[in-house]
Short mmCIF file of C-alpha atoms and ligand atoms in Angstrom, two decimals:
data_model
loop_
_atom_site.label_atom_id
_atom_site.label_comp_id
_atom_site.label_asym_id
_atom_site.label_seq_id
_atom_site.Cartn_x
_atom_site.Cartn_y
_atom_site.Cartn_z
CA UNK A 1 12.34 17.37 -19.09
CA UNK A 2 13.05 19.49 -16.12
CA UNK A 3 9.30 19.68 -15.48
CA UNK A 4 8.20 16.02 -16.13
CA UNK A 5 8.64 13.56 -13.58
CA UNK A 6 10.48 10.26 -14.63
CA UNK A 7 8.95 7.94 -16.25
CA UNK A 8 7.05 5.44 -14.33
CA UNK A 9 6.76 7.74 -11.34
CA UNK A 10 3.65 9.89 -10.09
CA UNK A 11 3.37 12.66 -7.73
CA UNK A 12 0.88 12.17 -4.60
CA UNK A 13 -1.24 15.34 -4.79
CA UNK A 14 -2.31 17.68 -1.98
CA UNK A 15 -6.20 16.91 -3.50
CA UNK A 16 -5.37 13.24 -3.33
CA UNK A 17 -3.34 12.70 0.04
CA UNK A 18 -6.72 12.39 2.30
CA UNK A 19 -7.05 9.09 0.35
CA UNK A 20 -3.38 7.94 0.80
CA UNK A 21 -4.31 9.19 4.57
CA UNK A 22 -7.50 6.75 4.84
CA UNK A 23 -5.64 3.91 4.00
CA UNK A 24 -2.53 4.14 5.46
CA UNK A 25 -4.81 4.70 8.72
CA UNK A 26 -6.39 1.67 7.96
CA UNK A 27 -3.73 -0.45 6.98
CA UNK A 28 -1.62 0.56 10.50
CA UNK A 29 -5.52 -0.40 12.26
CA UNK A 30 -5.70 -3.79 10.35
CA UNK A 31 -2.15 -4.63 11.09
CA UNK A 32 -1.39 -3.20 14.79
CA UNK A 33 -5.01 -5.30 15.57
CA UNK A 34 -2.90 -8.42 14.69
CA UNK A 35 -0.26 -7.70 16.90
CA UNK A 36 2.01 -6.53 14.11
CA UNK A 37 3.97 -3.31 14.94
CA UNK A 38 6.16 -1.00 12.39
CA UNK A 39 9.17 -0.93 11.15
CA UNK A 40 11.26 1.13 8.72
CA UNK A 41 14.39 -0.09 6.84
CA UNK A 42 16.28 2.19 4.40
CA UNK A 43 15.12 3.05 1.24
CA UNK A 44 18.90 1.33 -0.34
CA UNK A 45 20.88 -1.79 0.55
CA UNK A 46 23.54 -3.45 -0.44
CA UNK A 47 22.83 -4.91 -3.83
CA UNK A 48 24.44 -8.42 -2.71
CA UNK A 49 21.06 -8.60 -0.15
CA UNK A 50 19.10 -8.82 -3.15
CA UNK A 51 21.03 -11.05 -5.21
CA UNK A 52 20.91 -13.32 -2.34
CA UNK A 53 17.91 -12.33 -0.84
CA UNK A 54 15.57 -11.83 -3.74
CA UNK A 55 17.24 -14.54 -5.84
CA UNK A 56 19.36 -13.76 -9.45
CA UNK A 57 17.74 -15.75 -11.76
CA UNK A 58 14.38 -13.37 -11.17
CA UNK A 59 13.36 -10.62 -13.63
CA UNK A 60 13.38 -8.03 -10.76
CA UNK A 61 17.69 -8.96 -10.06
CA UNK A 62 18.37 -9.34 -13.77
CA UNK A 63 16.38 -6.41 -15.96
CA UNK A 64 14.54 -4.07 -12.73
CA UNK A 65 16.82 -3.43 -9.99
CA UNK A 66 18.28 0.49 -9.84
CA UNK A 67 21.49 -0.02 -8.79
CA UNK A 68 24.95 2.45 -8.68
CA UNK A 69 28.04 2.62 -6.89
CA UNK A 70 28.39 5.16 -4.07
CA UNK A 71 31.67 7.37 -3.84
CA UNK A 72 32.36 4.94 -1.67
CA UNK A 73 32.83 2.71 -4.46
CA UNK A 74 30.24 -0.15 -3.05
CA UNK A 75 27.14 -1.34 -4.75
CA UNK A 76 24.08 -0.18 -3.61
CA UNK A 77 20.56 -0.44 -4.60
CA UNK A 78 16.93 1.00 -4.17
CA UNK A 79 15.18 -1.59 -2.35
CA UNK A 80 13.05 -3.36 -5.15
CA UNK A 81 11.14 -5.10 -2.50
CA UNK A 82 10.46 -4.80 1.04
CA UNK A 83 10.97 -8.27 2.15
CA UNK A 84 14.51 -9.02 1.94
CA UNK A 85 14.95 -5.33 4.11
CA UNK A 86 13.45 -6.90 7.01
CA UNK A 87 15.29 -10.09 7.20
CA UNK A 88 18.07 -7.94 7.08
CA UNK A 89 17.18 -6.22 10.02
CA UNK A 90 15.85 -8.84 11.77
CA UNK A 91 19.24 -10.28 11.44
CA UNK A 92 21.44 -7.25 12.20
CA UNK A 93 19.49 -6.48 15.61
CA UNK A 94 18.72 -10.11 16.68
CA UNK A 95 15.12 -9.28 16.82
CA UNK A 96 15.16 -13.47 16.41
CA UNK A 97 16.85 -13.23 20.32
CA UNK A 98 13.19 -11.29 21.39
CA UNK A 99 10.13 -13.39 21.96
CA UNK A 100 8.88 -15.63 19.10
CA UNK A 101 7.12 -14.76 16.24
CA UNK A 102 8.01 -11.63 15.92
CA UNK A 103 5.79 -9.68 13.44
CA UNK A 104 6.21 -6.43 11.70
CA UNK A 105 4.22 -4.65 9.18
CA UNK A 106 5.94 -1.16 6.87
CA UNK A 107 3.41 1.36 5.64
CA UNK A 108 3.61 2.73 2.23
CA UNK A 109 7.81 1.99 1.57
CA UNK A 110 9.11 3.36 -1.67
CA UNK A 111 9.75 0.61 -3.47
CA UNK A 112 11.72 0.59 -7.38
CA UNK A 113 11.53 -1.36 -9.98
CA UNK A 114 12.99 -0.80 -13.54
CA UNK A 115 9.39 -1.72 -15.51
CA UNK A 116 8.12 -0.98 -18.57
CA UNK A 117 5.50 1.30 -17.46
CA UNK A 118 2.00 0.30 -18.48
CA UNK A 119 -0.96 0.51 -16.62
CA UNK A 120 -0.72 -0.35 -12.93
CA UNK A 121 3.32 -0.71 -13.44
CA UNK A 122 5.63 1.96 -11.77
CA UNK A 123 9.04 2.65 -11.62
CA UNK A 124 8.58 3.77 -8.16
CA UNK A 125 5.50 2.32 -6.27
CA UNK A 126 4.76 2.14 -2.16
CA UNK A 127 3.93 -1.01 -0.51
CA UNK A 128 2.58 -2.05 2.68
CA UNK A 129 3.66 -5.31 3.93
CA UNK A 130 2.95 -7.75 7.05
CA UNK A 131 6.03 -9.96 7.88
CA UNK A 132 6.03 -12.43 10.52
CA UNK A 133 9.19 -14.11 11.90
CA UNK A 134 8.87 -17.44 14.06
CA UNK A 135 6.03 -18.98 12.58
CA UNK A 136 6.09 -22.46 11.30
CA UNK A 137 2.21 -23.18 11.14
CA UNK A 138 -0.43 -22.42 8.28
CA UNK A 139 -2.28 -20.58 11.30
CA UNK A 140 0.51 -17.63 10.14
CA UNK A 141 -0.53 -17.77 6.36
CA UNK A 142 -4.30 -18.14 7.34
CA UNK A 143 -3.66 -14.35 10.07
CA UNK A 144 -1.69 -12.79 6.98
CA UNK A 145 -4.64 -13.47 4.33
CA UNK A 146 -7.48 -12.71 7.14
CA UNK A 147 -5.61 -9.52 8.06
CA UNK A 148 -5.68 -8.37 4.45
CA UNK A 149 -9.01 -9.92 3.25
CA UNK A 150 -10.71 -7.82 5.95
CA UNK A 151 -8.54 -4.40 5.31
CA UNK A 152 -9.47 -4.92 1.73
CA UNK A 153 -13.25 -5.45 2.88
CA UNK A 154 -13.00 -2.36 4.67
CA UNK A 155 -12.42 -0.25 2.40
CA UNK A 156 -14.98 -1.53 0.49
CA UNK A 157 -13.26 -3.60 -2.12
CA UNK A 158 -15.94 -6.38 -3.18
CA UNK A 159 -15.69 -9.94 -5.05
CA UNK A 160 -12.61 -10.53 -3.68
CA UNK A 161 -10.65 -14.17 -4.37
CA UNK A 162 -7.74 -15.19 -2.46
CA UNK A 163 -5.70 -17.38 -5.32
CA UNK A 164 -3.53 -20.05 -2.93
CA UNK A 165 -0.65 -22.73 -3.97
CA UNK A 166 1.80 -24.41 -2.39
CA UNK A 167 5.54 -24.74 -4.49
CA UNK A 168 7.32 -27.01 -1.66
CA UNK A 169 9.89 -27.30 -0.41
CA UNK A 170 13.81 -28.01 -1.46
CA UNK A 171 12.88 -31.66 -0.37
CA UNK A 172 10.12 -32.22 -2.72
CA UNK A 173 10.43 -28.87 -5.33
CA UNK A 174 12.99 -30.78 -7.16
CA UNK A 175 11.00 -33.90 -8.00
CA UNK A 176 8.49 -31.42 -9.44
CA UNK A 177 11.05 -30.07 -11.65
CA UNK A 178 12.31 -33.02 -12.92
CA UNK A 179 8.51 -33.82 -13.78
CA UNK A 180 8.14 -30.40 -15.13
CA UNK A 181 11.15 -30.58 -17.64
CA UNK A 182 10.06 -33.84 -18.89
CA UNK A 183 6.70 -32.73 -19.96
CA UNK A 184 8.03 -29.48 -21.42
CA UNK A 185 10.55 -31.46 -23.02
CA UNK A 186 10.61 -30.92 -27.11
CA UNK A 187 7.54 -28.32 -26.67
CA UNK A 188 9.97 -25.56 -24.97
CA UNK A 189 11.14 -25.14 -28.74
CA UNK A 190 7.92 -24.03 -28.96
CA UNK A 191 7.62 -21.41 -26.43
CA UNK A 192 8.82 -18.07 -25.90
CA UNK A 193 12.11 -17.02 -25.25
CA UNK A 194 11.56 -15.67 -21.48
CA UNK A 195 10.38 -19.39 -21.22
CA UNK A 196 13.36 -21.13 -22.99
CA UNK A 197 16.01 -19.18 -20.92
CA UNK A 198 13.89 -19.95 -17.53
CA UNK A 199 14.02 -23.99 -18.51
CA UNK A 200 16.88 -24.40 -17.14
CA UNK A 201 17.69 -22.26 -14.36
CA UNK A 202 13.84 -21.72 -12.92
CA UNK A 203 11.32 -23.84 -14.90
CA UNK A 204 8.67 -23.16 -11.89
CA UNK A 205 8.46 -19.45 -13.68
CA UNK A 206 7.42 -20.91 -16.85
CA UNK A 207 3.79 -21.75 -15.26
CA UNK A 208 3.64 -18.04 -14.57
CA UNK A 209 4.09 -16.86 -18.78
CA UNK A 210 1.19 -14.64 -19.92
CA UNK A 211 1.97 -15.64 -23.73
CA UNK A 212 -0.60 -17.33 -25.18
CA UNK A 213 1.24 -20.28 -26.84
CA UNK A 214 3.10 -20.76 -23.54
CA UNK A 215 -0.30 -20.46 -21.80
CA UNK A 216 -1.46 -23.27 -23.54
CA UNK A 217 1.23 -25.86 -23.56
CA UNK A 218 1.37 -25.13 -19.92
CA UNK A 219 -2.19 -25.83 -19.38
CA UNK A 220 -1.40 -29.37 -19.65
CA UNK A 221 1.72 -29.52 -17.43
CA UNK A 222 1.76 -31.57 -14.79
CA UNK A 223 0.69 -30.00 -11.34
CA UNK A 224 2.89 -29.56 -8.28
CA UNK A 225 0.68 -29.67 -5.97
CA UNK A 226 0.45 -33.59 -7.46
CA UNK A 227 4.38 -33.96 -6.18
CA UNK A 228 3.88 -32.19 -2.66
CA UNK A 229 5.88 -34.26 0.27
CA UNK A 230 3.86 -35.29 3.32
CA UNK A 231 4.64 -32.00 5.59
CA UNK A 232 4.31 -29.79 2.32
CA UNK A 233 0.76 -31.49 1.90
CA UNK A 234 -0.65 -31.36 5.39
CA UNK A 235 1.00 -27.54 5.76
CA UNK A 236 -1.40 -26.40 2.61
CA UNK A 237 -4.31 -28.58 3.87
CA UNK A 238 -4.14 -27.03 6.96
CA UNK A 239 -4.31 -23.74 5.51
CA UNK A 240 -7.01 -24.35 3.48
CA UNK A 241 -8.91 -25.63 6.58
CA UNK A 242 -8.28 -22.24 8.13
CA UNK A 243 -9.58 -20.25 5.36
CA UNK A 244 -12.87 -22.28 4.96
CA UNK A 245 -13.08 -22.03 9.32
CA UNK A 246 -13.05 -17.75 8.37
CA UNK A 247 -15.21 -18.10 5.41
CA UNK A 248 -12.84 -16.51 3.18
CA UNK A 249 -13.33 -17.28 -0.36
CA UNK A 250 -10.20 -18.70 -2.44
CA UNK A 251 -9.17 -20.66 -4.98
CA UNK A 252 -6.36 -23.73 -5.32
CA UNK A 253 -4.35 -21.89 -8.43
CA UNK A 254 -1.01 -24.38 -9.34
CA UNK A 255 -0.55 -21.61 -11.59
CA UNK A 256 0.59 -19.06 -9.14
CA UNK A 257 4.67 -19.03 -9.04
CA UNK A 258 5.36 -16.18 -7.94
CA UNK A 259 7.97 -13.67 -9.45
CA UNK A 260 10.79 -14.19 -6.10
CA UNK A 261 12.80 -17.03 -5.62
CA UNK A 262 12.55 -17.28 -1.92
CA UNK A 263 9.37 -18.95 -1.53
CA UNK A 264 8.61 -22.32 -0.05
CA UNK A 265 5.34 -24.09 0.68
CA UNK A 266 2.27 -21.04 0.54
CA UNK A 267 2.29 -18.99 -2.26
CA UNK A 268 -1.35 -16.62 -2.41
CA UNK A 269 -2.50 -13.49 -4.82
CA UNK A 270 -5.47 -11.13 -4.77
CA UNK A 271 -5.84 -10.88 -8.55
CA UNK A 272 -7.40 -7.16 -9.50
CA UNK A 273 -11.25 -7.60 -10.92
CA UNK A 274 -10.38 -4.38 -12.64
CA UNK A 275 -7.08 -4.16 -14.01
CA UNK A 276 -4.83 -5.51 -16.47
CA UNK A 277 -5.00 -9.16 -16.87
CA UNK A 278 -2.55 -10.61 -14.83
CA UNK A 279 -1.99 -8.01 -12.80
CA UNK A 280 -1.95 -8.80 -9.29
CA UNK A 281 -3.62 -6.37 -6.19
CA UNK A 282 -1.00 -8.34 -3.49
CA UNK A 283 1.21 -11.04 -3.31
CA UNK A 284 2.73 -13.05 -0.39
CA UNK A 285 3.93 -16.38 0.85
CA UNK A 286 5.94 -18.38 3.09
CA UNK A 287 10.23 -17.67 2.99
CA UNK A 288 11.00 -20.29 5.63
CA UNK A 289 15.03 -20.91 4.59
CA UNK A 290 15.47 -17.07 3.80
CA UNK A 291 16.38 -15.80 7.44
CA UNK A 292 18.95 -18.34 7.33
CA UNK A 293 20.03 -18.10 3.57
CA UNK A 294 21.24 -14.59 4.52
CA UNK A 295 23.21 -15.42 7.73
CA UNK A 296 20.78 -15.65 10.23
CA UNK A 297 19.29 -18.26 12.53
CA UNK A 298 16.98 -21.16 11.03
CA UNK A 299 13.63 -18.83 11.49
CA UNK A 300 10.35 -20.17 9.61
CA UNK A 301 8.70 -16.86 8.19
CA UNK A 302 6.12 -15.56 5.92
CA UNK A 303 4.45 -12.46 4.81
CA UNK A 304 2.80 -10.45 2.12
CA UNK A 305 3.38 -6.76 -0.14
CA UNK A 306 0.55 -5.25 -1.64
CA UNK A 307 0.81 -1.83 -3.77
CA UNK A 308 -0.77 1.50 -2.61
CA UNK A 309 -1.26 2.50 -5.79
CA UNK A 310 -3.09 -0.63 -7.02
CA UNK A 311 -5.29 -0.72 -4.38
CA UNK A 312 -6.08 3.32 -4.77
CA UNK A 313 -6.84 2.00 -8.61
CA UNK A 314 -9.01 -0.88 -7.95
CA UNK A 315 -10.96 2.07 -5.82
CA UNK A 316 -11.20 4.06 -8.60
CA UNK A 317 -12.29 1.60 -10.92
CA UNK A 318 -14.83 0.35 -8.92
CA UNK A 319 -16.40 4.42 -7.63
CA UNK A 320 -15.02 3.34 -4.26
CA UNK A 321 -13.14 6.16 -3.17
CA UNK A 322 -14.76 8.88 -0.45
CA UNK A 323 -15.61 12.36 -1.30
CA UNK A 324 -12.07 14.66 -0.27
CA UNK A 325 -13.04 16.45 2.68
CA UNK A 326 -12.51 20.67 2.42
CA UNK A 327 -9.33 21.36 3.30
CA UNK A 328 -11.05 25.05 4.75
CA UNK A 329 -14.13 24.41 6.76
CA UNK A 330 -13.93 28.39 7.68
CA UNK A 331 -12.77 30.74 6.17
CA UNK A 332 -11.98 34.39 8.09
CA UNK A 333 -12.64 37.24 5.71
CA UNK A 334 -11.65 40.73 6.68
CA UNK A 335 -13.03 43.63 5.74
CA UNK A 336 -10.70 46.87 6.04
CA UNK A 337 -6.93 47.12 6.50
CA UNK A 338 -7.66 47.75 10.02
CA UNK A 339 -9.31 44.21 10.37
CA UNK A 340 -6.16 42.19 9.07
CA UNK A 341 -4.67 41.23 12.76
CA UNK A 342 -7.69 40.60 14.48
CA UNK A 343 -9.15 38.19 11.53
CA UNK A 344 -5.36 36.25 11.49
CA UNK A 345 -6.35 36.11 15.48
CA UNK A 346 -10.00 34.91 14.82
CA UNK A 347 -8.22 32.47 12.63
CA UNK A 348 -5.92 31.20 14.90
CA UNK A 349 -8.36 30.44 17.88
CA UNK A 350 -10.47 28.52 15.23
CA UNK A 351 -7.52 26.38 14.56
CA UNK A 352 -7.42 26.07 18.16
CA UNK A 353 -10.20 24.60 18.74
CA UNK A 354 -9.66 21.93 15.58
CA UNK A 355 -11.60 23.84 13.48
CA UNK A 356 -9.97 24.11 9.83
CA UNK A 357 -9.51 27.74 9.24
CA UNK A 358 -7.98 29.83 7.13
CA UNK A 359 -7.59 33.91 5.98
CA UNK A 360 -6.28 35.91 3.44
CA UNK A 361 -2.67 35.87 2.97
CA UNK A 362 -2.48 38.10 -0.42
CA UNK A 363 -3.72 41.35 0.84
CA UNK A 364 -7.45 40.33 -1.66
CA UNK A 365 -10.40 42.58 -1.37
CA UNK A 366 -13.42 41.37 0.37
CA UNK A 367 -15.17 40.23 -2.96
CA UNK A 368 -12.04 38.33 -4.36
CA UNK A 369 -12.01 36.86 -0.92
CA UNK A 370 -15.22 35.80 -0.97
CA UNK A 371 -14.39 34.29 -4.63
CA UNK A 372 -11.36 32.49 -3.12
CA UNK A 373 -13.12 30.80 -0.12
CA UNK A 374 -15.68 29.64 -2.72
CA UNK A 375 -13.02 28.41 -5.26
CA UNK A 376 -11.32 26.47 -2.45
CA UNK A 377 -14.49 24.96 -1.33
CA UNK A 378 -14.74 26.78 2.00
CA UNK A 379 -18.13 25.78 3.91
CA UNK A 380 -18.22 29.05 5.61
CA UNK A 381 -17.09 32.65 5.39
CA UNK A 382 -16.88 34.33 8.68
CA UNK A 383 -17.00 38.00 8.19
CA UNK A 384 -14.59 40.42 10.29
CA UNK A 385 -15.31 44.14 9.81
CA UNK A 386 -17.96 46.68 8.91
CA UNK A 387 -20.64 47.84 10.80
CA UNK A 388 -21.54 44.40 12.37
CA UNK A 389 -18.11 44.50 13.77
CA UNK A 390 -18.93 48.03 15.29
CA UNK A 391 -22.19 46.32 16.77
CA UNK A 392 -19.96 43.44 18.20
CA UNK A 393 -21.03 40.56 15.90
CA UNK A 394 -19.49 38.14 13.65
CA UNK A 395 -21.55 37.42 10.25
CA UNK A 396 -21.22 34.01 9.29
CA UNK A 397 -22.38 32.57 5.49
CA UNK A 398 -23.30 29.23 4.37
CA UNK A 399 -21.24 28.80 1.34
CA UNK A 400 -23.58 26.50 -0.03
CA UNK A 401 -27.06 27.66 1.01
CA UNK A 402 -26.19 31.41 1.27
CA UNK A 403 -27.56 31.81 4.44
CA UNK A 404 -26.68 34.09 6.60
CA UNK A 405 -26.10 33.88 10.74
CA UNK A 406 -25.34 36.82 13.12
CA UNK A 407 -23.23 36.10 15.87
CA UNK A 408 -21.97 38.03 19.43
CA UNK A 409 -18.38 37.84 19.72
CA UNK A 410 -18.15 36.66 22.92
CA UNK A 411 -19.89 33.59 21.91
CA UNK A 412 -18.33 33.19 18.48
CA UNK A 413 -16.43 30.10 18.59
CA UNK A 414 -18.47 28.34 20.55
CA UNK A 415 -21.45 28.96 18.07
CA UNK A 416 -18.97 28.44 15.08
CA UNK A 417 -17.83 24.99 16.51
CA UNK A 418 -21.38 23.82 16.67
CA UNK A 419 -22.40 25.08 13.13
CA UNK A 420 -19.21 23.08 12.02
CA UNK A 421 -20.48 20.00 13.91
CA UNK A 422 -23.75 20.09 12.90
CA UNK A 423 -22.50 19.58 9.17
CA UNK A 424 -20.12 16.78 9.92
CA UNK A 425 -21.36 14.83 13.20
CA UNK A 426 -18.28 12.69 12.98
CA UNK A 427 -15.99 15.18 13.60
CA UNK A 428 -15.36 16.36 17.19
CA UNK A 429 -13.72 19.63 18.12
CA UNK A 430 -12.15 18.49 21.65
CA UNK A 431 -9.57 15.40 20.01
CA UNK A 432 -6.66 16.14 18.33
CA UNK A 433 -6.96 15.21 14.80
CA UNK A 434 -4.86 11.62 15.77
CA UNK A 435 -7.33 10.76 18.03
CA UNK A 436 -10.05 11.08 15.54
P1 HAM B 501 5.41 -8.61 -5.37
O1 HAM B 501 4.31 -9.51 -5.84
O2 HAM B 501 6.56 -8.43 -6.28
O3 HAM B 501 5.87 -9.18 -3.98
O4 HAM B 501 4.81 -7.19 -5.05
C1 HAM B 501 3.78 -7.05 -4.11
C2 HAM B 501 2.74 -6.06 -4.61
O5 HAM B 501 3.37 -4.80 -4.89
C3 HAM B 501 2.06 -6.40 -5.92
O6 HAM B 501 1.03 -7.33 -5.75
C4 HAM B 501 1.53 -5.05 -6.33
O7 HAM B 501 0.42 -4.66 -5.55
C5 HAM B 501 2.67 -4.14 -5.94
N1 HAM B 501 3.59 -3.93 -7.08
C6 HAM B 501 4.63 -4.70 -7.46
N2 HAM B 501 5.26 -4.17 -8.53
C7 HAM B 501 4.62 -3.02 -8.82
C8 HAM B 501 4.79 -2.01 -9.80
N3 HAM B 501 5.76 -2.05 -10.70
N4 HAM B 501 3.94 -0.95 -9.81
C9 HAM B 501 2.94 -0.88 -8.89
N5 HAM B 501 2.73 -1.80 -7.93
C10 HAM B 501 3.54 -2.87 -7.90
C11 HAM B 501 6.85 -8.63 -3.20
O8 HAM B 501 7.36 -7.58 -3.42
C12 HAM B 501 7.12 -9.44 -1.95
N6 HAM B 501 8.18 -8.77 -1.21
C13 HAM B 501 5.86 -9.61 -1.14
C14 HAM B 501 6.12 -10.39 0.11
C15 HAM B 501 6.28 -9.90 1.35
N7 HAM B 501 6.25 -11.70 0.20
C16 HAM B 501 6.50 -12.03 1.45
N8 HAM B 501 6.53 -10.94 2.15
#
């Protein structure tokens, strides 16, 4: 116990963080190229911003959400979401008083869910989202999906479909309900019992059931996009109009519900070609009463959330990820007792100059040095000591090759930086790593 994680959680890895690094850089490039900048919220609220915010006839509100009360004695929980955060804040600091829309985008937030873990479901995933306040076009929907399609694109994800719906509005939802209930009528006796509870209270979730039975009486339901009002219809049109004007591919899915109850008009998915049927890579929509339903201004809005750790496995599944880069690029060995502060010198001057060095730290012979550089994947060894010290030089080895190079001190790092280069032409010595 004391040395298992909880259940449905995972450790990020020192070998695995450079690919959490490459796309958290790239999500921040995709989004800040939008004009979306960051935010942060807390990783707990007040449970009642969920119930309200998130909606409590949803799975996540009724089975998922971790919630306790503080010594304080008030209810709080671990956000389960990251959407329902920002309106929060966008109330409390009346960002809606600033200039109109007002976007924001949160990199990697810890977000928990009480799920039964199975493949590609945590108890504790990270999410970047893209929410934009102010917005009452499709042109917002059609920057959210463009923003993502082409992150997704970048980092090389391929045969990807953007599933779109609209579920209206509360002007024309409830005529689609009414329609809904008469169809499933005496056949919800013959559905699960997720589906039977949800007749009621959210029959829009029933479209969404993954049982088979349920799956096909559905099939036959009738469709809301069939019951739309005028502005719902020419809102979805008009997305769809923007999508074909980017060339992105997607598909009209009535099927697509959503699991949140604050939705109105666009709903979209990226299913995952890899996982789990079902399971979706990132989900989003349009919230346009939400900012309002929580005690703010009348502010159209809509945004998307999609899962670090389902994109990281659609990478994997598909041999997408890069190679890890060494976390030494030289390593300082030093040869004699004698040699111990100048090589932690020779050391430090190559981190100077950006170069990833490192030395020994547990007093190791030269040979078990020489063993540890190569264990750690070390593309050099500079040698400090010996005779070729005596004479002035640096020795450096080619971990891989073997080769052998002598250097003269005085020109050591310069010589050292281009042998570095030479190996990896994109990197450059001068820029700090940010500007990289
Ligand atoms: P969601 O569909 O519940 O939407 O979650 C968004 C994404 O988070 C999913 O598509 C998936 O990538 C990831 N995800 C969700 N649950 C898990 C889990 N248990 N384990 C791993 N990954 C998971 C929302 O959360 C909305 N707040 C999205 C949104 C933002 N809508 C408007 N703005």
């Amino acid at each position: 116990m004391l040395t298992q994680a909880p259940k449905g959680t995972r450790d990020m890895l020192p070998q695995d963080a450079y690919l959490w690094h490459w796309i958290e850089q790239e999500e921040r490039y995709a989004a800040e190229k939008a004009g979306y900048r960051e935010i942060r919220t807390p990783v707990f609220e007040h449970t009642e911003l969920f119930l309200r915010g998130v909606g409590d006839t949803t799975d996540i509100v009724q089975k998922e959400m971790y919630t306790f009360r503080d010594k304080g004695d008030r209810s709080i929980t671990l956000k389960p979401e990251g959407t329902a955060g920002a309106v929060r804040a966008f109330i409390e600091n009346h960002l809606f008083q600033d200039a109109l829309p007002c976007k924001m985008f949160y990199l990697n937030a810890p977000i928990f869910r009480y799920e039964n873990p199975q493949s590609g479901r945590l108890r504790e995933h990270h999410q970047f989202g893209m929410e934009c306040f102010g917005g009452k076009e499709p042109t917002v929907e059609a920057e959210l999906i463009s923003t993502l399609f082409g992150l997704l694109t970048r980092l090389g994800l391929k045969n990807l479909t953007v599933h779109i719906n609209s579920i209206g509005c509360p002007s024309c939802r409830p005529v689609y309900h009414q329609k809904l209930k008469e169809y499933l009528g005496d056949r919800i006796h013959d559905m699960c019992e997720t589906c039977q509870a949800r007749f009621e209270k959210n029959p829009l979730r029933i479209l969404d059931c993954k049982e088979e039975k349920c799956k096909a009486i559905v099939s036959g339901a009738p469709v809301i996009l069939d019951c739309l009002c005028d502005e719902c219809k020419t809102h979805f049109e008009g997305l769809q109009t923007l999508l074909r004007a980017r060339n992105i591919p997607f598909a009209v899915d009535p099927h697509i519900v959503r699991g949140l109850d604050y939705y109105t008009k666009t709903v979209f998915e990226i299913i995952m070609q890899s996982g789990r049927e079902g399971l979706a890579l990132c989900g989003g929509g349009r919230y346009d009463n939400l900012v309002e339903q929580l005690g703010g201004p009348a502010t159209p809005a809509a945004g998307f959330g999609i899962g670090a750790e389902r994109i990281l496995m659609e990478l994997k599944n598909q041999g997408l990820t890069p190679p890890a880069p060494p976390a030494t690029e030289v390593y300082v060995a030093n040869l004699g007792a004698d040699m111990k502060i100048p090589a932690f010198t020779f050391t430090q001057a190559l981190r100077d100059k950006n170069i990833k060095a490192d030395c020994d730290l547990s007093g190791r012979s030269l040979k078990a040095q020489f063993k540890y550089a190569d264990k750690i994947g070390a593309w050099y060894v500079a040698l400090l000591g010996g005779e070729e010290y005596e004479r002035g030089v640096v020795k450096i080895r080619d971990m891989k090759t073997k080769e052998e190079e002598e250097i003269p001190m005085e020109s050591a790092m310069e010589r050292i930086g281009e042998i570095v280069l030479s190996r990896s032409p994109e990197r450059r010595l001068s820029e700090s790593p940010e500007e990289k």
